[in-house]
PDB file of C-alpha atoms and ligand atoms in Angstrom:
ATOM      1  CA  MET A 919     137.388  32.167 225.707  1.00 87.00           C
ATOM      2  CA  ALA A 920     133.703  32.884 225.736  1.00 88.00           C
ATOM      3  CA  TRP A 921     133.037  30.706 222.622  1.00 91.00           C
ATOM      4  CA  ASN A 922     135.111  27.955 224.189  1.00 88.00           C
ATOM      5  CA  ALA A 923     132.315  27.293 226.623  1.00 86.00           C
ATOM      6  CA  SER A 924     130.030  26.034 223.778  1.00 88.00           C
ATOM      7  CA  ILE A 925     132.417  24.808 221.160  1.00 91.00           C
ATOM      8  CA  ASN A 926     135.834  23.270 221.812  1.00 88.00           C
ATOM      9  CA  LEU A 927     138.411  25.497 220.373  1.00 91.00           C
ATOM     10  CA  THR A 928     141.197  25.019 222.813  1.00 89.00           C
ATOM     11  CA  SER A 929     141.796  22.938 225.877  1.00 90.00           C
ATOM     12  CA  ILE A 930     143.723  25.857 227.336  1.00 91.00           C
ATOM     13  CA  ARG A 931     141.694  27.930 229.676  1.00 88.00           C
ATOM     14  CA  ASP A 932     144.065  30.561 231.034  1.00 90.00           C
ATOM     15  CA  PRO A 933     144.292  33.711 228.743  1.00 89.00           C
ATOM     16  CA  ALA A 934     147.997  34.224 229.470  1.00 89.00           C
ATOM     17  CA  GLU A 935     148.688  30.632 228.376  1.00 90.00           C
ATOM     18  CA  VAL A 936     146.534  31.179 225.291  1.00 91.00           C
ATOM     19  CA  ALA A 937     148.705  34.154 224.521  1.00 92.00           C
ATOM     20  CA  ILE A 938     151.851  32.177 224.539  1.00 92.00           C
ATOM     21  CA  ARG A 939     150.793  28.757 223.325  1.00 94.00           C
ATOM     22  CA  HIS A 940     148.490  29.947 220.563  1.00 95.00           C
ATOM     23  CA  VAL A 941     149.183  33.620 219.669  1.00 95.00           C
ATOM     24  CA  ALA A 942     153.052  33.800 220.203  1.00 93.00           C
ATOM     25  CA  ASP A 943     153.381  30.300 218.650  1.00 96.00           C
ATOM     26  CA  SER A 944     151.417  31.341 215.605  1.00 97.00           C
ATOM     27  CA  LEU A 945     153.592  34.478 215.127  1.00 96.00           C
ATOM     28  CA  THR A 946     156.787  32.448 215.041  1.00 95.00           C
ATOM     29  CA  ALA A 947     156.207  31.965 211.312  1.00 97.00           C
ATOM     30  CA  LEU A 948     156.242  35.701 210.463  1.00 96.00           C
ATOM     31  CA  PRO A 949     159.898  35.697 209.311  1.00 94.00           C
ATOM     32  CA  CYS A 950     159.197  32.624 207.039  1.00 94.00           C
ATOM     33  CA  LEU A 951     156.200  34.212 205.382  1.00 97.00           C
ATOM     34  CA  VAL A 952     157.886  37.574 205.010  1.00 96.00           C
ATOM     35  CA  ALA A 953     161.034  35.910 203.552  1.00 95.00           C
ATOM     36  CA  ALA A 954     158.815  33.905 201.065  1.00 95.00           C
ATOM     37  CA  GLY A 955     157.300  37.205 199.938  1.00 96.00           C
ATOM     38  CA  ALA A 956     153.814  35.790 200.239  1.00 96.00           C
ATOM     39  CA  ASP A 957     151.099  38.304 199.784  1.00 97.00           C
ATOM     40  CA  ALA A 958     148.403  35.787 200.625  1.00 98.00           C
ATOM     41  CA  PHE A 959     148.069  32.499 202.448  1.00 98.00           C
ATOM     42  CA  ILE A 960     145.563  29.776 203.304  1.00 98.00           C
ATOM     43  CA  ASP A 961     145.345  28.405 206.955  1.00 98.00           C
ATOM     44  CA  LEU A 962     144.102  24.847 206.740  1.00 98.00           C
ATOM     45  CA  GLY A 963     142.140  23.543 209.728  1.00 98.00           C
ATOM     46  CA  SER A 964     142.296  26.895 211.419  1.00 98.00           C
ATOM     47  CA  GLY A 965     140.090  25.856 214.408  1.00 96.00           C
ATOM     48  CA  GLY A 966     140.245  28.699 216.968  1.00 96.00           C
ATOM     49  CA  GLY A 967     142.082  30.814 214.329  1.00 97.00           C
ATOM     50  CA  PHE A 968     145.544  29.524 214.844  1.00 98.00           C
ATOM     51  CA  PRO A 969     147.986  30.266 213.297  1.00 98.00           C
ATOM     52  CA  GLY A 970     146.004  32.142 210.628  1.00 98.00           C
ATOM     53  CA  LEU A 971     144.396  34.988 212.555  1.00 98.00           C
ATOM     54  CA  PRO A 972     147.448  36.412 214.433  1.00 98.00           C
ATOM     55  CA  LEU A 973     149.574  36.080 211.288  1.00 98.00           C
ATOM     56  CA  ALA A 974     146.951  37.929 209.183  1.00 98.00           C
ATOM     57  CA  ALA A 975     146.720  40.645 211.919  1.00 97.00           C
ATOM     58  CA  ALA A 976     150.478  41.037 211.922  1.00 97.00           C
ATOM     59  CA  MET A 977     151.003  41.302 208.156  1.00 97.00           C
ATOM     60  CA  SER A 978     148.998  44.384 207.177  1.00 93.00           C
ATOM     61  CA  SER A 979     148.682  43.962 203.489  1.00 93.00           C
ATOM     62  CA  VAL A 980     148.353  40.263 203.258  1.00 98.00           C
ATOM     63  CA  GLU A 981     145.127  38.439 202.278  1.00 98.00           C
ATOM     64  CA  ALA A 982     144.153  35.272 204.156  1.00 98.00           C
ATOM     65  CA  LEU A 983     141.675  32.461 203.872  1.00 98.00           C
ATOM     66  CA  LEU A 984     140.941  30.508 207.039  1.00 98.00           C
ATOM     67  CA  VAL A 985     139.295  27.187 206.474  1.00 98.00           C
ATOM     68  CA  ASP A 986     137.899  24.595 208.714  1.00 98.00           C
ATOM     69  CA  SER A 987     135.768  21.639 207.795  1.00 97.00           C
ATOM     70  CA  VAL A 988     133.607  21.997 210.958  1.00 97.00           C
ATOM     71  CA  ALA A 989     130.863  24.590 210.299  1.00 97.00           C
ATOM     72  CA  LYS A 990     130.609  25.864 213.779  1.00 96.00           C
ATOM     73  CA  LYS A 991     134.346  26.599 213.976  1.00 97.00           C
ATOM     74  CA  ALA A 992     134.114  28.394 210.710  1.00 98.00           C
ATOM     75  CA  ARG A 993     131.200  30.460 212.204  1.00 97.00           C
ATOM     76  CA  PHE A 994     133.418  31.317 215.101  1.00 97.00           C
ATOM     77  CA  LEU A 995     136.242  32.394 212.821  1.00 98.00           C
ATOM     78  CA  ALA A 996     133.865  34.597 210.778  1.00 98.00           C
ATOM     79  CA  VAL A 997     132.730  36.373 213.992  1.00 97.00           C
ATOM     80  CA  ALA A 998     136.288  36.702 215.239  1.00 97.00           C
ATOM     81  CA  VAL A 999     137.531  38.157 211.935  1.00 98.00           C
ATOM     82  CA  ASP A1000     134.771  40.800 211.944  1.00 97.00           C
ATOM     83  CA  ALA A1001     135.234  41.624 215.630  1.00 96.00           C
ATOM     84  CA  VAL A1002     138.900  42.434 215.141  1.00 95.00           C
ATOM     85  CA  GLY A1003     138.177  44.362 211.947  1.00 97.00           C
ATOM     86  CA  LEU A1004     140.067  42.201 209.437  1.00 98.00           C
ATOM     87  CA  GLY A1005     136.911  41.439 207.252  1.00 98.00           C
ATOM     88  CA  ASP A1006     138.254  43.392 204.325  1.00 97.00           C
ATOM     89  CA  ARG A1007     141.238  41.096 203.763  1.00 98.00           C
ATOM     90  CA  VAL A1008     140.626  37.832 205.684  1.00 98.00           C
ATOM     91  CA  ARG A1009     137.915  35.374 204.414  1.00 98.00           C
ATOM     92  CA  VAL A1010     136.663  32.247 206.135  1.00 98.00           C
ATOM     93  CA  GLY A1011     135.539  29.054 204.521  1.00 98.00           C
ATOM     94  CA  SER A1012     133.634  26.053 205.960  1.00 98.00           C
ATOM     95  CA  VAL A1013     135.170  23.614 203.576  1.00 98.00           C
ATOM     96  CA  ARG A1014     137.529  20.612 203.581  1.00 97.00           C
ATOM     97  CA  ALA A1015     141.129  21.169 202.278  1.00 97.00           C
ATOM     98  CA  GLU A1016     140.423  18.327 199.752  1.00 97.00           C
ATOM     99  CA  ALA A1017     137.531  20.331 198.214  1.00 97.00           C
ATOM    100  CA  LEU A1018     139.460  23.491 197.918  1.00 97.00           C
ATOM    101  CA  ALA A1019     142.271  21.545 196.165  1.00 97.00           C
ATOM    102  CA  ALA A1020     139.684  20.383 193.535  1.00 96.00           C
ATOM    103  CA  ASP A1021     138.445  23.905 192.993  1.00 97.00           C
ATOM    104  CA  ARG A1022     139.953  25.757 189.945  1.00 96.00           C
ATOM    105  CA  ARG A1023     139.624  29.085 191.847  1.00 97.00           C
ATOM    106  CA  HIS A1024     142.092  27.672 194.507  1.00 98.00           C
ATOM    107  CA  ARG A1025     144.220  24.961 192.898  1.00 98.00           C
ATOM    108  CA  ALA A1026     147.759  26.153 192.292  1.00 98.00           C
ATOM    109  CA  CYS A1027     146.735  29.720 193.181  1.00 98.00           C
ATOM    110  CA  TRP A1028     148.232  30.306 196.698  1.00 98.00           C
ATOM    111  CA  PRO A1029     151.792  31.532 197.506  1.00 98.00           C
ATOM    112  CA  ALA A1030     151.634  30.004 200.949  1.00 98.00           C
ATOM    113  CA  VAL A1031     149.824  27.562 203.190  1.00 98.00           C
ATOM    114  CA  THR A1032     149.967  27.424 206.903  1.00 98.00           C
ATOM    115  CA  VAL A1033     148.921  24.532 209.048  1.00 98.00           C
ATOM    116  CA  ARG A1034     149.157  23.619 212.782  1.00 98.00           C
ATOM    117  CA  ALA A1035     148.083  20.472 214.513  1.00 96.00           C
ATOM    118  CA  VAL A1036     145.994  18.955 211.671  1.00 97.00           C
ATOM    119  CA  ALA A1037     147.840  15.883 210.413  1.00 96.00           C
ATOM    120  CA  PRO A1038     151.141  14.131 209.875  1.00 96.00           C
ATOM    121  CA  LEU A1039     153.535  16.164 207.596  1.00 98.00           C
ATOM    122  CA  ALA A1040     153.267  13.766 204.635  1.00 98.00           C
ATOM    123  CA  GLU A1041     149.490  14.197 204.701  1.00 97.00           C
ATOM    124  CA  LEU A1042     149.743  18.036 205.076  1.00 98.00           C
ATOM    125  CA  ILE A1043     152.053  17.977 201.891  1.00 98.00           C
ATOM    126  CA  GLU A1044     149.397  16.019 200.008  1.00 98.00           C
ATOM    127  CA  LEU A1045     146.778  18.558 201.036  1.00 98.00           C
ATOM    128  CA  ALA A1046     148.753  21.708 200.646  1.00 98.00           C
ATOM    129  CA  PHE A1047     150.896  21.230 197.494  1.00 98.00           C
ATOM    130  CA  PRO A1048     147.865  21.126 195.121  1.00 98.00           C
ATOM    131  CA  LEU A1049     146.941  24.540 196.432  1.00 98.00           C
ATOM    132  CA  LEU A1050     150.422  26.206 196.132  1.00 98.00           C
ATOM    133  CA  VAL A1051     151.758  28.095 193.177  1.00 98.00           C
ATOM    134  CA  PRO A1052     155.068  26.732 191.766  1.00 98.00           C
ATOM    135  CA  GLU A1053     157.764  27.571 194.368  1.00 97.00           C
ATOM    136  CA  GLY A1054     155.106  28.317 196.957  1.00 98.00           C
ATOM    137  CA  VAL A1055     155.600  27.405 200.601  1.00 98.00           C
ATOM    138  CA  LEU A1056     153.920  25.192 203.144  1.00 98.00           C
ATOM    139  CA  VAL A1057     154.659  26.199 206.787  1.00 98.00           C
ATOM    140  CA  ALA A1058     153.833  23.365 209.251  1.00 98.00           C
ATOM    141  CA  TRP A1059     154.107  23.623 213.020  1.00 98.00           C
ATOM    142  CA  LYS A1060     155.662  20.504 214.591  1.00 97.00           C
ATOM    143  CA  ARG A1061     156.880  19.162 217.892  1.00 94.00           C
ATOM    144  CA  GLY A1062     158.480  15.854 218.948  1.00 92.00           C
ATOM    145  CA  ASP A1063     160.450  13.730 216.609  1.00 94.00           C
ATOM    146  CA  VAL A1064     160.333  16.268 213.723  1.00 96.00           C
ATOM    147  CA  ASP A1065     163.291  14.810 211.828  1.00 96.00           C
ATOM    148  CA  ALA A1066     161.561  11.440 211.537  1.00 96.00           C
ATOM    149  CA  GLU A1067     158.384  13.086 210.357  1.00 96.00           C
ATOM    150  CA  VAL A1068     160.388  15.070 207.710  1.00 97.00           C
ATOM    151  CA  GLN A1069     162.106  11.929 206.498  1.00 97.00           C
ATOM    152  CA  ALA A1070     158.826  10.053 206.274  1.00 96.00           C
ATOM    153  CA  ALA A1071     157.345  12.850 204.215  1.00 98.00           C
ATOM    154  CA  ARG A1072     159.986  12.781 201.496  1.00 98.00           C
ATOM    155  CA  ARG A1073     158.039  10.212 199.410  1.00 97.00           C
ATOM    156  CA  ALA A1074     155.051  12.542 199.497  1.00 98.00           C
ATOM    157  CA  VAL A1075     157.101  15.515 198.360  1.00 98.00           C
ATOM    158  CA  ASP A1076     158.633  13.449 195.416  1.00 98.00           C
ATOM    159  CA  ALA A1077     155.224  12.032 194.368  1.00 98.00           C
ATOM    160  CA  LEU A1078     153.684  15.542 194.271  1.00 98.00           C
ATOM    161  CA  GLY A1079     156.275  16.977 191.896  1.00 97.00           C
ATOM    162  CA  GLY A1080     159.256  17.526 194.162  1.00 98.00           C
ATOM    163  CA  GLY A1081     160.503  20.197 196.434  1.00 98.00           C
ATOM    164  CA  SER A1082     162.696  21.065 199.432  1.00 98.00           C
ATOM    165  CA  MET A1083     162.204  20.707 203.176  1.00 98.00           C
ATOM    166  CA  GLU A1084     163.880  22.755 205.850  1.00 97.00           C
ATOM    167  CA  THR A1085     163.319  22.624 209.693  1.00 96.00           C
ATOM    168  CA  ARG A1086     163.679  25.689 211.857  1.00 94.00           C
ATOM    169  CA  SER A1087     163.631  26.167 215.683  1.00 89.00           C
ATOM    170  CA  VAL A1088     161.269  28.857 216.534  1.00 83.00           C
ATOM    171  CA  VAL A1089     163.450  30.337 219.250  1.00 78.00           C
ATOM    172  CA  SER A1090     167.223  30.374 219.703  1.00 69.00           C
ATOM    173  CA  ASP A1091     168.921  30.224 222.990  1.00 62.00           C
ATOM    174  CA  ASP A1092     170.547  33.685 222.789  1.00 62.00           C
ATOM    175  CA  ARG A1093     167.344  35.753 222.431  1.00 61.00           C
ATOM    176  CA  GLY A1094     167.211  36.799 226.066  1.00 67.00           C
ATOM    177  CA  SER A1095     163.861  36.258 227.913  1.00 73.00           C
ATOM    178  CA  ALA A1096     160.239  37.497 227.864  1.00 79.00           C
ATOM    179  CA  ASN A1097     157.495  36.392 230.195  1.00 81.00           C
ATOM    180  CA  VAL A1098     153.685  36.484 230.237  1.00 79.00           C
ATOM    181  CA  GLY A1099     152.911  36.633 233.889  1.00 78.00           C
ATOM    182  CA  ARG A1100     155.358  34.135 235.345  1.00 78.00           C
ATOM    183  CA  THR A1101     155.591  32.032 232.283  1.00 81.00           C
ATOM    184  CA  SER A1102     158.654  32.242 230.030  1.00 83.00           C
ATOM    185  CA  ILE A1103     157.594  32.435 226.358  1.00 82.00           C
ATOM    186  CA  LEU A1104     160.886  31.092 225.150  1.00 82.00           C
ATOM    187  CA  GLY A1105     160.667  28.237 227.673  1.00 84.00           C
ATOM    188  CA  VAL A1106     157.317  27.135 226.280  1.00 86.00           C
ATOM    189  CA  LEU A1107     158.249  27.459 222.665  1.00 89.00           C
ATOM    190  CA  ARG A1108     161.682  26.005 222.845  1.00 87.00           C
ATOM    191  CA  GLY A1109     160.654  22.528 221.597  1.00 87.00           C
ATOM    192  CA  HIS A1110     158.529  23.823 218.752  1.00 92.00           C
ATOM    193  CA  ARG A1111     159.750  23.591 215.150  1.00 96.00           C
ATOM    194  CA  LEU A1112     158.571  25.042 211.858  1.00 98.00           C
ATOM    195  CA  VAL A1113     158.941  22.824 208.829  1.00 98.00           C
ATOM    196  CA  VAL A1114     159.012  24.944 205.573  1.00 98.00           C
ATOM    197  CA  VAL A1115     158.366  22.878 202.518  1.00 98.00           C
ATOM    198  CA  ARG A1116     158.888  24.637 199.228  1.00 98.00           C
ATOM    199  CA  ARG A1117     157.162  23.222 196.194  1.00 98.00           C
ATOM    200  CA  GLY A1118     159.112  22.754 192.949  1.00 96.00           C
ATOM    201  CA  SER A1119     157.779  23.807 189.519  1.00 96.00           C
ATOM    202  CA  THR A1120     156.573  20.434 188.228  1.00 97.00           C
ATOM    203  CA  PRO A1121     152.824  20.353 188.196  1.00 96.00           C
ATOM    204  CA  VAL A1122     151.145  18.402 191.005  1.00 98.00           C
ATOM    205  CA  PRO A1123     149.555  15.199 189.495  1.00 98.00           C
ATOM    206  CA  ALA A1124     145.677  15.594 189.354  1.00 97.00           C
ATOM    207  CA  ALA A1125     145.229  12.412 191.460  1.00 97.00           C
ATOM    208  CA  TYR A1126     146.291  14.375 194.588  1.00 98.00           C
ATOM    209  CA  PRO A1127     145.003  14.954 197.106  1.00 98.00           C
ATOM    210  CA  ARG A1128     143.428  11.520 197.435  1.00 97.00           C
ATOM    211  CA  ASP A1129     140.248  11.187 199.496  1.00 95.00           C
ATOM    212  CA  PRO A1130     140.596  10.523 203.229  1.00 94.00           C
ATOM    213  CA  GLY A1131     139.658   6.822 202.730  1.00 95.00           C
ATOM    214  CA  ALA A1132     142.418   6.223 200.157  1.00 96.00           C
ATOM    215  CA  ARG A1133     144.871   8.068 202.339  1.00 95.00           C
ATOM    216  CA  ARG A1134     144.067   5.857 205.234  1.00 93.00           C
ATOM    217  CA  ARG A1135     144.307   2.633 203.089  1.00 95.00           C
ATOM    218  CA  ARG A1136     147.596   3.757 201.591  1.00 94.00           C
ATOM    219  CA  PRO A1137     149.545   6.077 203.972  1.00 93.00           C
ATOM    220  CA  TRP A1138     152.818   7.465 202.852  1.00 94.00           C
TER     221      TRP A1138
HETATM  222  N1  SAH B1819     144.969  24.909 213.694  1.00 69.29           N
HETATM  223  C1  SAH B1819     144.273  25.033 215.015  1.00 69.29           C
HETATM  224  C2  SAH B1819     143.355  23.849 215.100  1.00 69.29           C
HETATM  225  C3  SAH B1819     143.979  22.477 215.098  1.00 69.29           C
HETATM  226  S1  SAH B1819     142.737  21.155 215.424  1.00 69.29           S
HETATM  227  C4  SAH B1819     145.315  25.044 216.080  1.00 69.29           C
HETATM  228  O1  SAH B1819     146.492  24.769 215.883  1.00 69.29           O
HETATM  229  O2  SAH B1819     144.912  25.345 217.226  1.00 69.29           O
HETATM  230  C5  SAH B1819     142.461  20.596 213.734  1.00 69.29           C
HETATM  231  C6  SAH B1819     141.432  21.405 213.013  1.00 69.29           C
HETATM  232  O3  SAH B1819     141.485  21.001 211.620  1.00 69.29           O
HETATM  233  C7  SAH B1819     140.042  21.084 213.403  1.00 69.29           C
HETATM  234  O4  SAH B1819     139.346  22.248 213.761  1.00 69.29           O
HETATM  235  C8  SAH B1819     139.434  20.281 212.255  1.00 69.29           C
HETATM  236  O5  SAH B1819     138.008  20.533 212.156  1.00 69.29           O
HETATM  237  C9  SAH B1819     140.206  20.762 211.140  1.00 69.29           C
HETATM  238  N2  SAH B1819     140.338  19.842 210.004  1.00 69.29           N
HETATM  239  C10 SAH B1819     140.858  18.611 210.034  1.00 69.29           C
HETATM  240  N3  SAH B1819     140.991  18.085 208.778  1.00 69.29           N
HETATM  241  C11 SAH B1819     140.611  19.005 207.941  1.00 69.29           C
HETATM  242  C12 SAH B1819     140.480  19.154 206.497  1.00 69.29           C
HETATM  243  N4  SAH B1819     140.846  18.005 205.734  1.00 69.29           N
HETATM  244  N5  SAH B1819     139.995  20.207 205.953  1.00 69.29           N
HETATM  245  C13 SAH B1819     139.791  21.314 206.695  1.00 69.29           C
HETATM  246  N6  SAH B1819     139.814  21.341 208.098  1.00 69.29           N
HETATM  247  C14 SAH B1819     140.255  20.174 208.664  1.00 69.29           C
END
């Protein structure tokens, strides 16, 4: 909240709302990452640390790399990681996802990638698949017409070596209720979806990810 006065990390100003819309929303992916058996993940475009920071805090033996292309956001992330005592297993990078994907130390090295509110699903697949090990998973947070976005992303999955996509509601109707202040957590999160995209084992062609200009000229 304090850093938000000088750099724009979130438009939400009420800490209770931040707890629900950012922290609880981030944590909805815990079952997916645990089921995938991921011992490490990259959070692409982490911004104010979501979803990467709450997830890393909640999974006590997992290593994480939080990246954001904007240097001052990465600076915030580094300060936040140290402040909450996660510096031994959470790293921060001020780097574009495209640059990481071209780096031998990262390409095809990560069991999981998380990403919220960065780009359309097809583009996220293009950015994330090159970073994933075979059978690794991308978990993307989505709202709105998620089925259409999944359908539109099929071509990207096929071009990058194939894989499977599955959409999950983050809350089910029979989970009772929980509030922060007067706000119902489940009420807020009801329309949110997680899309879990699992890479196949065919190598991702070296041409991907394309640079942002090429992606704009030839969207999926
Ligand atoms: N994930 C956070 C922030 C979303 S805003 C949240 O859900 O609250 C999108 C963030 O992605 C911005 O901070 C922007 O700087 C970063 N970003 C966009 N494109 C990127 C790229 N190609 N590589 C790395 N970071 C990127």
